[in-house]
Coordinates of C-alpha atoms in Angstrom, one line a residue:
Chain B
M1 CA -17.0 4.9 10.5
I2 CA -15.8 1.5 9.1
N3 CA -12.2 1.1 10.4
I4 CA -10.3 -1.1 8.0
Y5 CA -7.4 -1.2 10.4
K6 CA -9.4 -2.6 13.3
P7 CA -8.5 -6.2 13.9
Y8 CA -10.8 -9.0 15.2
L9 CA -9.9 -10.4 18.5
T10 CA -9.1 -14.1 18.4
R11 CA -8.0 -16.5 21.2
I12 CA -5.4 -19.2 21.0
Q13 CA -7.0 -22.6 21.4
E14 CA -4.1 -24.8 20.7
I15 CA -0.4 -24.4 20.1
K16 CA 1.7 -26.8 18.2
I17 CA 5.5 -26.7 18.1
E18 CA 6.3 -27.7 14.5
T19 CA 10.1 -27.3 14.3
P20 CA 12.7 -25.8 16.5
D21 CA 11.7 -22.4 15.1
T22 CA 8.1 -22.8 13.9
K23 CA 4.8 -22.8 15.7
T24 CA 1.2 -23.2 14.7
F25 CA -1.6 -21.5 16.5
K26 CA -5.2 -22.5 16.3
L27 CA -7.3 -19.3 16.7
R28 CA -11.0 -18.9 17.5
F29 CA -12.8 -15.5 17.1
D30 CA -13.9 -14.0 20.4
D31 CA -17.1 -12.6 18.8
S32 CA -19.4 -15.6 18.1
E33 CA -21.1 -13.7 15.3
V34 CA -17.7 -13.2 13.5
A35 CA -16.8 -16.8 14.1
E36 CA -20.0 -17.9 12.4
K37 CA -19.8 -15.5 9.5
F38 CA -16.1 -15.6 8.8
N39 CA -15.3 -17.1 5.4
F40 CA -12.1 -17.3 3.4
R41 CA -10.6 -19.2 0.5
A42 CA -7.4 -21.2 0.5
G43 CA -4.5 -19.0 -0.4
Q44 CA -5.7 -15.9 1.4
F45 CA -3.7 -14.3 4.2
G46 CA -4.2 -12.1 7.2
E47 CA -2.5 -9.6 9.4
Y48 CA -1.9 -11.2 12.8
S49 CA -1.0 -9.0 15.7
I50 CA 0.1 -8.9 19.3
F51 CA -1.1 -5.6 20.8
G52 CA 1.9 -3.6 21.8
E53 CA 4.3 -5.4 19.5
G54 CA 2.7 -5.0 16.0
E55 CA 1.3 -6.9 13.1
S56 CA 2.8 -9.7 10.9
T57 CA 1.6 -11.2 7.7
F58 CA 1.0 -14.9 7.4
C59 CA -1.3 -17.0 5.2
I60 CA -4.3 -18.8 6.7
A61 CA -2.9 -22.3 7.0
S62 CA -6.1 -24.1 7.8
S63 CA -8.6 -25.2 5.3
P64 CA -11.8 -23.2 4.6
T65 CA -13.7 -26.5 4.9
R66 CA -12.8 -26.7 8.6
K67 CA -15.1 -24.1 10.1
G68 CA -15.0 -22.3 13.4
Y69 CA -11.3 -21.6 13.6
I70 CA -8.3 -20.5 11.6
E71 CA -4.7 -21.6 11.9
C72 CA -1.5 -19.8 11.3
S73 CA 2.1 -21.1 11.2
F74 CA 5.0 -18.8 11.8
K75 CA 8.7 -19.0 11.9
I76 CA 10.3 -17.1 14.8
V77 CA 12.4 -14.5 13.1
G78 CA 11.4 -11.0 13.9
K79 CA 9.9 -8.7 16.6
V80 CA 6.3 -9.8 16.3
T81 CA 7.0 -13.6 15.9
N82 CA 9.4 -13.5 18.8
A83 CA 6.6 -12.0 20.9
L84 CA 4.0 -14.5 19.4
K85 CA 6.2 -17.5 20.5
K86 CA 5.7 -16.5 24.1
L87 CA 1.9 -16.6 24.1
D88 CA -0.1 -19.4 25.8
V89 CA -3.4 -21.0 25.1
G90 CA -6.1 -18.5 26.0
D91 CA -4.1 -15.5 25.0
V92 CA -5.4 -12.9 22.6
V93 CA -4.1 -12.5 19.0
G94 CA -5.4 -9.7 16.7
F95 CA -6.5 -10.7 13.2
R96 CA -7.3 -8.7 10.1
G97 CA -8.4 -10.4 7.0
P98 CA -8.9 -12.4 4.9
Y99 CA -7.0 -10.5 2.2
G100 CA -5.8 -11.2 -1.3
N101 CA -6.9 -13.5 -4.0
S102 CA -6.9 -17.3 -3.6
F103 CA -6.1 -20.5 -5.4
P104 CA -8.4 -21.1 -8.4
L105 CA -10.0 -24.1 -6.7
E106 CA -12.9 -24.5 -9.2
E107 CA -10.5 -24.5 -12.1
M108 CA -8.7 -27.4 -10.6
Y109 CA -11.8 -29.7 -10.5
D110 CA -11.3 -32.9 -12.5
K111 CA -7.6 -32.3 -12.8
N112 CA -4.5 -34.0 -11.4
L113 CA -2.9 -31.9 -8.7
I114 CA 0.7 -31.9 -7.9
F115 CA 1.6 -30.0 -4.7
I116 CA 5.3 -29.2 -4.3
G117 CA 6.3 -27.6 -0.9
G118 CA 9.5 -26.7 0.9
G119 CA 9.9 -25.9 4.6
I120 CA 7.3 -23.6 6.0
G121 CA 6.1 -22.9 2.4
L122 CA 3.9 -25.9 3.0
A123 CA 1.5 -23.7 5.1
P124 CA -0.5 -22.1 2.2
L125 CA -0.4 -25.4 0.3
R126 CA -1.7 -27.2 3.4
S127 CA -4.8 -25.0 3.4
L128 CA -5.5 -26.0 -0.2
I129 CA -4.5 -29.7 0.3
W130 CA -7.1 -30.2 3.1
N131 CA -9.6 -28.2 1.1
C132 CA -9.1 -30.6 -1.8
L133 CA -9.0 -33.7 0.4
D134 CA -12.3 -32.7 2.0
L135 CA -13.7 -32.5 -1.6
R136 CA -11.7 -35.5 -2.8
E137 CA -14.1 -36.8 -5.4
K138 CA -13.8 -33.5 -7.4
F139 CA -10.2 -34.1 -8.2
K140 CA -8.2 -36.8 -10.1
D141 CA -4.8 -37.8 -8.8
I142 CA -3.3 -35.9 -5.9
T143 CA 0.5 -36.0 -5.6
I144 CA 2.3 -34.3 -2.7
L145 CA 6.1 -33.7 -2.7
Y146 CA 7.4 -32.1 0.4
G147 CA 10.9 -31.4 1.6
A148 CA 12.8 -29.5 4.3
R149 CA 16.5 -28.9 5.0
S150 CA 16.5 -31.6 7.7
V151 CA 14.1 -34.0 9.3
S152 CA 13.5 -31.7 12.3
F153 CA 12.4 -28.9 10.0
L154 CA 9.5 -30.8 8.5
V155 CA 6.3 -29.1 9.5
Y156 CA 2.8 -30.6 10.2
K157 CA 4.5 -34.0 11.0
D158 CA 1.2 -35.8 12.1
E159 CA -0.5 -34.7 8.9
L160 CA 2.5 -35.8 6.7
D161 CA 2.1 -39.3 8.3
E162 CA -1.6 -39.2 7.5
W163 CA -1.0 -38.2 3.9
E164 CA 1.6 -40.9 3.6
K165 CA -0.8 -43.6 4.7
R166 CA -3.7 -42.5 2.5
A167 CA -4.3 -44.6 -0.6
D168 CA -5.7 -41.7 -2.5
I169 CA -2.5 -39.6 -2.3
K170 CA 0.9 -40.2 -3.9
Y171 CA 3.1 -38.8 -1.2
Y172 CA 6.9 -38.2 -1.4
K173 CA 9.0 -36.7 1.3
T174 CA 12.6 -35.6 1.1
V175 CA 15.3 -33.8 3.1
D176 CA 18.3 -31.9 1.8
P177 CA 21.5 -34.1 1.7
G178 CA 22.9 -34.2 5.2
G179 CA 19.5 -33.5 6.8
E180 CA 18.5 -37.1 7.2
T181 CA 18.5 -39.2 10.4
K182 CA 19.2 -42.9 10.8
E183 CA 15.5 -43.6 10.9
W184 CA 14.7 -41.5 7.8
N185 CA 12.8 -43.5 5.2
G186 CA 12.1 -40.8 2.7
K187 CA 14.2 -39.5 -0.1
I188 CA 17.4 -37.5 0.2
G189 CA 17.9 -34.6 -2.3
F190 CA 16.7 -31.1 -3.1
V191 CA 13.0 -30.8 -4.0
P192 CA 13.5 -29.9 -7.7
K193 CA 15.7 -33.0 -8.2
I194 CA 13.1 -35.3 -6.6
L195 CA 10.5 -33.7 -8.8
D196 CA 12.5 -34.6 -11.8
E197 CA 12.6 -38.2 -10.5
I198 CA 8.9 -38.4 -9.9
C199 CA 8.3 -37.0 -13.4
P200 CA 4.6 -36.0 -13.1
K201 CA 2.8 -35.8 -16.4
P202 CA 1.5 -32.4 -17.5
E203 CA -1.6 -33.7 -19.2
N204 CA -4.7 -32.4 -17.4
S205 CA -2.5 -31.4 -14.4
V206 CA -1.9 -28.4 -12.2
A207 CA 1.2 -27.9 -10.1
I208 CA 1.0 -25.8 -7.0
T209 CA 4.3 -24.8 -5.3
C210 CA 5.5 -22.8 -2.4
G211 CA 8.7 -22.7 -0.5
P212 CA 12.0 -20.8 -0.2
P213 CA 12.7 -18.7 -3.3
I214 CA 15.7 -20.9 -4.3
M215 CA 13.4 -23.9 -4.3
I216 CA 10.7 -22.2 -6.2
K217 CA 13.2 -21.2 -8.9
G218 CA 14.4 -24.8 -9.3
V219 CA 10.8 -26.2 -9.3
L220 CA 9.7 -23.8 -12.0
K221 CA 12.6 -24.9 -14.1
S222 CA 11.9 -28.6 -13.6
L223 CA 8.2 -28.1 -14.4
E224 CA 9.2 -26.4 -17.6
K225 CA 11.4 -29.3 -18.5
L226 CA 8.5 -31.6 -17.8
N227 CA 6.5 -29.6 -20.3
F228 CA 4.1 -27.9 -17.9
K229 CA 2.8 -24.8 -19.5
P230 CA 3.2 -21.6 -17.3
E231 CA -0.6 -21.4 -16.9
Q232 CA -0.5 -24.9 -15.2
V233 CA 2.0 -23.8 -12.6
I234 CA 0.7 -21.9 -9.6
T235 CA 2.6 -20.3 -6.7
T236 CA 2.0 -17.9 -3.9
L237 CA 4.3 -14.9 -3.3
E238 CA 5.4 -13.3 -0.2
N239 CA 6.5 -9.7 0.0
R240 CA 6.8 -7.5 3.1
M241 CA 3.4 -6.0 3.8
K242 CA 1.9 -3.7 6.4
C243 CA -1.7 -2.9 5.5
G244 CA -2.6 -6.0 3.4
F245 CA -5.1 -4.1 1.3
G246 CA -3.2 -2.1 -1.3
K247 CA -2.5 1.2 0.4
C248 CA 0.8 1.2 2.2
G249 CA 2.9 0.7 -0.9
R250 CA 5.6 -1.8 0.0
C251 CA 4.6 -5.2 -1.5
N252 CA 4.1 -3.8 -5.0
I253 CA 6.0 -5.4 -7.9
G254 CA 5.5 -2.9 -10.7
K255 CA 1.8 -1.9 -10.8
T256 CA 0.9 -5.2 -9.2
Y257 CA 0.1 -5.3 -5.5
V258 CA 0.9 -8.7 -4.0
C259 CA -1.7 -8.0 -1.3
I260 CA -4.7 -7.5 -3.6
D261 CA -3.7 -8.8 -7.0
G262 CA -1.9 -11.8 -5.4
P263 CA -0.5 -13.5 -3.4
V264 CA -1.5 -16.3 -5.8
F265 CA 0.0 -16.1 -9.3
N266 CA 0.5 -18.6 -12.1
A267 CA 3.9 -18.8 -13.7
A268 CA 2.6 -17.0 -16.8
E269 CA 1.6 -14.0 -14.6
L270 CA 4.9 -14.2 -12.8
N271 CA 6.8 -13.9 -16.1
Q272 CA 5.1 -10.6 -16.7
L273 CA 6.3 -9.0 -13.5
P274 CA 9.5 -7.0 -13.3
M275 CA 12.2 -8.7 -11.1
D276 CA 11.3 -6.7 -8.0
Y277 CA 10.5 -9.5 -5.6
Chain H
M1 CA -19.7 27.7 -12.5
K2 CA -20.4 30.8 -10.4
N3 CA -17.9 33.5 -9.7
F4 CA -17.8 35.8 -6.7
K5 CA -15.9 39.0 -6.1
I6 CA -14.3 39.4 -2.7
K7 CA -15.9 42.7 -1.6
N8 CA -13.3 44.1 0.7
D9 CA -9.7 42.9 1.1
Y10 CA -8.5 39.3 1.5
K11 CA -8.1 39.6 5.3
N12 CA -11.7 40.6 5.7
F13 CA -12.7 37.6 3.7
V14 CA -10.7 35.3 6.0
K15 CA -12.3 37.1 9.0
G16 CA -15.6 36.1 7.6
L17 CA -14.5 32.5 7.2
L18 CA -13.2 32.4 10.8
S19 CA -16.5 33.7 12.1
L20 CA -18.3 30.7 10.5
N21 CA -16.6 28.4 13.0
Y22 CA -14.4 26.6 10.6
L23 CA -10.9 25.5 11.5
V24 CA -8.9 27.5 9.0
I25 CA -5.6 26.1 7.8
A26 CA -3.4 28.3 5.7
P27 CA 0.2 29.1 4.9
K28 CA 1.9 30.7 7.9
Y29 CA 5.5 31.2 9.0
E30 CA 6.5 29.1 12.0
N31 CA 10.1 29.5 13.2
G32 CA 10.9 30.9 9.8
I33 CA 9.4 28.0 7.9
L34 CA 6.3 28.5 5.8
K35 CA 3.9 25.7 6.3
F36 CA 0.1 25.1 6.5
S37 CA -1.0 25.9 10.1
K38 CA -4.0 26.8 12.0
I39 CA -5.0 30.5 11.6
K40 CA -6.4 32.0 14.7
N41 CA -7.1 35.5 13.4
A42 CA -7.2 37.1 10.1
A43 CA -4.1 39.3 10.8
E44 CA -2.0 36.1 10.4
I45 CA -3.1 35.4 6.9
L46 CA -0.8 35.8 3.9
S47 CA -2.5 36.8 0.7
P48 CA -1.8 34.6 -2.4
S49 CA 0.7 37.2 -3.6
E50 CA 2.9 36.9 -0.5
Y51 CA 4.3 33.4 -1.0
I52 CA 5.3 31.0 -3.7
N53 CA 4.6 27.7 -1.9
T54 CA 4.9 26.1 1.5
V55 CA 7.8 23.8 2.5
S56 CA 5.5 20.9 3.3
S57 CA 2.3 19.9 1.5
T58 CA -1.3 19.8 2.7
K59 CA -1.5 16.0 2.7
E60 CA -0.8 15.9 6.5
Y61 CA -4.3 17.4 7.1
F62 CA -5.9 14.3 5.4
F63 CA -3.2 11.7 5.9
P64 CA -1.3 12.8 9.0
Q65 CA 2.4 12.0 9.4
T66 CA 1.4 9.9 12.4
E67 CA -2.1 8.9 13.2
P68 CA -3.7 6.5 15.7
V69 CA -5.9 3.9 14.0
I70 CA -6.9 1.8 17.1
K71 CA -6.4 2.1 20.8
F72 CA -6.2 -0.8 23.2
T73 CA -6.0 -1.4 26.9
F74 CA -4.8 -4.5 28.8
E75 CA -6.6 -5.9 31.8
G76 CA -4.6 -9.0 32.8
K77 CA -4.8 -11.2 29.7
E78 CA -7.8 -9.5 28.3
I79 CA -7.5 -6.8 25.6
F80 CA -10.1 -4.1 24.9
L81 CA -10.1 -2.2 21.7
K82 CA -11.3 1.4 21.5
D83 CA -12.0 3.3 18.3
V84 CA -10.2 6.5 17.5
E85 CA -12.3 9.7 17.1
I86 CA -11.4 12.0 14.3
G87 CA -11.9 15.7 15.0
K88 CA -15.5 16.7 14.1
K89 CA -14.9 20.4 13.4
P90 CA -15.2 21.2 9.7
K91 CA -12.0 22.5 8.2
V92 CA -11.1 24.9 5.4
V93 CA -7.7 24.6 3.9
L94 CA -7.0 27.9 2.3
G95 CA -4.5 29.2 -0.1
L96 CA -3.1 26.0 -1.4
R97 CA -1.6 26.0 -4.9
P98 CA -2.8 24.1 -7.9
C99 CA -0.1 21.5 -7.3
D100 CA -1.5 20.7 -3.8
A101 CA -5.2 21.0 -4.7
A102 CA -4.7 18.5 -7.6
S103 CA -3.0 16.0 -5.3
F104 CA -6.3 15.0 -3.7
S105 CA -7.9 13.6 -6.8
I106 CA -4.8 11.5 -7.2
L107 CA -4.7 10.3 -3.5
D108 CA -8.5 9.6 -3.5
D109 CA -7.9 6.7 -6.0
I110 CA -5.5 4.8 -3.8
F111 CA -7.3 5.4 -0.5
Q112 CA -10.6 4.1 -1.9
Y113 CA -9.2 1.3 -4.1
E114 CA -11.0 -1.9 -3.0
Y115 CA -10.8 -0.9 0.7
K116 CA -11.9 2.6 1.7
D117 CA -9.7 4.3 4.2
E118 CA -12.2 6.2 6.2
F119 CA -9.5 8.1 8.2
Y120 CA -8.6 9.8 5.0
F121 CA -12.1 10.2 3.6
T122 CA -13.7 11.5 6.8
R123 CA -11.2 14.3 6.7
R124 CA -11.7 14.8 3.0
E125 CA -15.5 15.1 3.5
K126 CA -15.2 17.5 6.4
T127 CA -12.7 19.8 4.6
I128 CA -13.3 22.5 2.0
I129 CA -10.4 23.2 -0.2
I130 CA -9.9 26.8 -1.3
G131 CA -7.1 26.9 -3.8
A132 CA -5.2 30.0 -4.9
A133 CA -3.7 30.7 -8.3
C134 CA 0.1 31.2 -8.4
E135 CA 1.3 34.8 -8.7
S136 CA 4.9 33.7 -8.9
N137 CA 7.0 30.6 -9.3
D138 CA 10.6 29.5 -8.7
E139 CA 13.1 27.4 -10.6
S140 CA 11.9 24.1 -9.0
C141 CA 8.3 24.4 -10.2
F142 CA 7.3 22.2 -13.1
C143 CA 3.5 21.7 -12.7
T144 CA 2.9 22.2 -16.5
T145 CA 4.7 18.9 -17.1
T146 CA 2.0 17.1 -15.1
G147 CA -0.8 18.8 -16.9
L148 CA -1.4 21.7 -14.4
A149 CA -1.0 25.4 -14.7
P150 CA -0.6 28.4 -12.3
D151 CA -4.4 28.9 -12.5
S152 CA -5.7 25.2 -12.6
S153 CA -8.6 24.8 -10.2
Q154 CA -8.5 21.0 -10.3
G155 CA -9.2 19.4 -6.9
A156 CA -10.3 22.7 -5.3
D157 CA -13.8 23.4 -4.1
L158 CA -13.3 27.1 -4.4
F159 CA -10.5 28.8 -6.3
I160 CA -9.0 32.3 -5.8
E161 CA -7.8 34.2 -8.8
K162 CA -7.1 37.8 -9.6
N163 CA -9.0 39.5 -12.4
N164 CA -7.7 42.1 -14.8
E165 CA -8.2 44.8 -12.3
E166 CA -6.0 43.0 -9.7
E167 CA -9.0 42.2 -7.5
Y168 CA -9.4 38.8 -6.0
F169 CA -12.4 36.7 -7.0
L170 CA -13.6 33.3 -6.0
R171 CA -14.6 30.6 -8.5
A172 CA -17.0 28.0 -7.2
V173 CA -15.6 24.7 -8.5
T174 CA -17.8 22.3 -6.6
E175 CA -21.2 22.4 -5.0
K176 CA -19.5 22.1 -1.6
G177 CA -17.6 25.2 -2.5
E178 CA -20.7 27.0 -3.6
R179 CA -22.5 26.2 -0.3
L180 CA -19.6 27.8 1.6
V181 CA -19.8 31.0 -0.4
E182 CA -23.5 31.2 0.3
Q183 CA -22.6 31.5 4.0
L184 CA -20.1 34.3 3.2
I185 CA -22.6 36.5 1.5
A186 CA -21.5 39.6 3.5
E187 CA -17.9 39.2 2.2
V188 CA -18.6 38.4 -1.4
E189 CA -20.8 39.4 -4.3
E190 CA -21.8 37.2 -7.2
L191 CA -20.4 38.3 -10.6
E192 CA -22.7 38.3 -13.6
E193 CA -20.0 37.7 -16.1
E194 CA -17.0 35.4 -16.3
P195 CA -14.0 37.6 -15.1
K196 CA -11.4 38.4 -17.8
K197 CA -8.2 36.3 -17.4
N198 CA -5.4 38.1 -15.8
P199 CA -2.4 37.9 -18.2
L200 CA -0.2 37.3 -15.1
Y201 CA -1.0 33.6 -15.1
E202 CA 0.0 33.1 -18.7
K203 CA 3.2 34.9 -18.0
I204 CA 4.0 32.6 -15.1
E205 CA 3.1 29.5 -17.1
K206 CA 5.8 30.6 -19.6
Q207 CA 8.4 31.1 -16.9
I208 CA 7.9 27.6 -15.5
R209 CA 10.3 24.9 -16.6
K210 CA 9.4 23.6 -20.0
K211 CA 6.9 20.8 -20.3
I212 CA 8.3 17.3 -20.6
D213 CA 6.4 14.7 -22.6
L214 CA 5.2 12.3 -19.9
I215 CA 3.7 9.9 -22.5
E216 CA 7.2 9.5 -23.9
A217 CA 8.6 9.2 -20.4
K218 CA 6.2 6.4 -19.7
K219 CA 7.1 4.6 -22.9
W220 CA 10.8 4.7 -21.9
L221 CA 10.0 3.5 -18.4
D222 CA 7.9 0.6 -19.9
N223 CA 11.0 -0.7 -21.5
N224 CA 13.8 0.2 -19.1
F225 CA 13.2 -1.5 -15.8
E226 CA 16.8 -2.8 -16.3
N227 CA 19.0 0.0 -17.3
E228 CA 22.4 1.2 -15.9
K229 CA 21.0 4.7 -15.8
W230 CA 19.3 3.9 -12.5
E231 CA 22.7 3.4 -10.8
E232 CA 24.0 6.7 -12.2
L233 CA 20.8 8.7 -11.3
S234 CA 20.7 7.5 -7.7
S235 CA 24.4 7.5 -6.9
Q236 CA 24.2 10.7 -4.9
C237 CA 21.0 9.7 -3.0
L238 CA 21.4 9.7 0.8
S239 CA 18.1 7.7 1.3
C240 CA 16.9 10.4 3.6
G241 CA 13.3 10.3 2.5
S242 CA 12.8 14.1 2.5
C243 CA 11.4 13.9 -1.0
A244 CA 8.6 11.4 0.0
Y245 CA 7.7 13.3 3.2
L246 CA 7.3 16.6 1.5
C247 CA 5.6 15.2 -1.6
P248 CA 1.8 15.9 -1.8
T249 CA 1.2 12.5 -3.5
C250 CA 3.6 10.1 -1.8
H251 CA 1.4 7.9 0.5
C252 CA 3.4 4.9 1.7
F253 CA 3.1 4.2 5.4
D254 CA 4.1 1.9 8.1
I255 CA 1.9 0.5 10.9
V256 CA 3.4 0.3 14.4
D257 CA 2.3 -0.2 17.9
E258 CA 3.2 2.1 20.8
V259 CA 2.6 0.8 24.3
N260 CA 2.6 1.9 27.9
Y261 CA 2.1 -0.4 31.0
N262 CA -1.6 -1.0 30.5
S263 CA -2.6 0.6 27.3
G264 CA -1.3 1.3 23.8
V265 CA -2.1 2.6 20.4
R266 CA -1.6 1.3 16.8
R267 CA -0.4 4.0 14.4
K268 CA -0.1 4.6 10.8
N269 CA 3.2 6.5 10.2
W270 CA 4.5 7.9 7.0
D271 CA 7.2 5.8 5.4
A272 CA 9.3 6.1 2.3
C273 CA 10.4 3.7 -0.5
Q274 CA 13.9 5.2 -0.3
F275 CA 14.6 3.7 3.1
D276 CA 16.5 0.4 2.9
L277 CA 14.4 -1.3 5.6
F278 CA 11.2 -0.5 3.7
T279 CA 10.9 -3.8 1.8
L280 CA 13.3 -5.9 3.9
H281 CA 11.8 -9.4 4.6
S282 CA 12.3 -10.9 8.0
S283 CA 14.2 -13.7 6.2
G284 CA 16.9 -11.2 5.2
H285 CA 15.8 -11.1 1.6
N286 CA 15.3 -7.5 0.3
P287 CA 13.7 -7.1 -3.1
R288 CA 15.0 -3.5 -3.3
D289 CA 18.4 -3.8 -1.7
T290 CA 20.2 -1.1 -3.5
K291 CA 19.7 2.7 -3.9
A292 CA 19.4 2.2 -7.6
K293 CA 16.4 -0.2 -7.2
R294 CA 14.8 2.1 -4.7
Y295 CA 15.2 5.2 -6.8
R296 CA 13.9 3.3 -9.8
Q297 CA 10.8 2.4 -7.7
R298 CA 10.3 6.1 -6.9
V299 CA 10.4 7.2 -10.5
M300 CA 8.5 4.2 -11.8
H301 CA 5.8 4.5 -9.2
K302 CA 5.2 8.2 -10.0
F303 CA 5.5 8.1 -13.8
K304 CA 4.5 4.5 -14.8
Y305 CA 3.0 2.2 -12.2
Y306 CA 0.4 4.7 -10.9
A307 CA -0.5 5.5 -14.5
D308 CA -0.8 1.8 -15.3
R309 CA -3.2 1.3 -12.4
F310 CA -5.2 4.6 -12.2
D311 CA -4.3 6.4 -15.4
K312 CA -2.8 9.3 -13.4
T313 CA 0.7 10.6 -12.8
L314 CA 1.7 10.4 -9.1
C315 CA 3.3 13.8 -9.3
T316 CA 1.9 17.4 -9.5
G317 CA 5.2 19.1 -10.3
C318 CA 5.2 21.1 -7.0
G319 CA 9.0 20.9 -6.9
R320 CA 9.2 20.3 -3.1
C321 CA 11.4 17.2 -3.5
I322 CA 13.8 19.3 -5.6
R323 CA 14.0 22.2 -3.1
A324 CA 14.5 19.9 -0.2
C325 CA 17.0 17.3 -1.6
P326 CA 20.2 17.7 0.3
V327 CA 22.2 16.4 -2.7
N328 CA 20.3 18.2 -5.4
I329 CA 18.6 15.3 -7.1
D330 CA 16.1 16.9 -9.4
I331 CA 13.3 14.7 -10.5
Y332 CA 12.5 17.0 -13.5
E333 CA 16.1 16.6 -14.8
V334 CA 15.9 12.9 -14.1
V335 CA 12.7 12.5 -16.3
K336 CA 14.2 14.8 -18.9
E337 CA 17.1 12.3 -19.2
F338 CA 14.8 9.9 -20.9
A339 CA 11.9 12.0 -22.3
P340 CA 11.8 14.9 -24.7
L341 CA 10.2 18.3 -24.1
V342 CA 6.8 19.0 -25.6
E343 CA 7.1 21.2 -28.6
Q344 CA 5.5 24.5 -27.9
N345 CA 4.3 27.1 -30.4

């Protein structure tokens, strides 16, 4: 019997403390055959679990081009994430996945990409960003705008520095007013406002955004003002999930299951959904 | 489709079934509550004329209220997973009404969509469903609205009806059903002709609450996600979830871990969209944070969303949610608020 609820066993290889409330785990599959065969696409997610505590839904935050491991970043808020934060290198984490659709990578070839992220919403974008950077010649300009409420809440700090230094990326960072430090050399202001300032051109471009709902709302408005068509704007939704494969009935928005029809939607598709998310 | 007369009485037929080494599940009173339970001897069986319907549905025999999906043990930091065995004994679920029998063809769709839930389907494959036509109804029944009737055999492998002479006969609806009858040849006898319809079933069909036009209902739902009616319709709701637990087609569930010192089990447990924690995000955001939104979800899922996805209504008109609701919310009356009755001649 094929048991769709049975997780793979993975082992924590590395732990990174991203912010006061966010950690990243690098996980390697225990079973070498699984490790070798495992494939996913940027934008997909999984059900991560601690046995005895339960499962939690996070995206796969690493790039599919980096083989042999997956990474997840999680904010410590609930029962499972509070248990996850106590784990050490070498501990076991259950993983089911990959689930859901993915970013339309091939449709982005030869286009300008504008990534707009906020807080831990950078996690799914990070998977796609590295995916695109590893295939850099396939894309035109790459712009990254990333913000957090304060400097200490910026995630993937080493990678942000790397993106800032690269000549083939236009990189902008911002923190909410009051979230800056003395040393801060980035912008100050909410992400949508900075997006207005950067004023990316819609011609031959795709904007990919993820962040807190309030930020996404602002970003969608800004992009509309900048004449981006809804089809040019892509985001990834999060709804509470349990099964991850269209059975348990809690992530649905109308007839749409975020877990199998999503989590990646363009703004045109979002406009079709009832306001139930 | 072959038809078979039950030679002796109904109890003898059940005796024959029990002798075939099937686990027989049928309506039985337990502490005054009529529910589907294991039958140990034929004396316990109720004939189809002795009950209207059970309090709970038969879904628990395919999709149990709580069910282990994986077991695990801890040895230091190591974790070992162990698969869960599902009972191997073949089952017969006997005497379920058309509204329960029809629920399986509806649930099959969701449990096999993209990912096949083998916990559900292993039980489906091992179970033979013997439906029984309704010989009475009550004021909550509304199966005709969902396209069923007191004598619909949809979803059953075998179907029990009364002929004109008030004798029970079996209709073989599927091959699986026919194979079972072949083993019961001492109890049954094949009929040469199609038995005459007993007028009883038409009489009951007429007694059942009038048919609502669900096509019109869906049209209204298509355009009324935002409507102040939802507030009004749900104002009495206590969010107790009885409706979902008793419903033969509600299938939402939770996944939780239970743990002892050195072992544990991950379980699939029934859940309900009427509970306020159902969609609560860990961030505090809740897409369905009011009763009105949750009740809207229930009605929309049953009469619109499921139809949009699978072209089926997620309701069989069994009336259990109506009988059980502590504050008398009546889904038939709710749908009638926004859809007309079908004109009958």
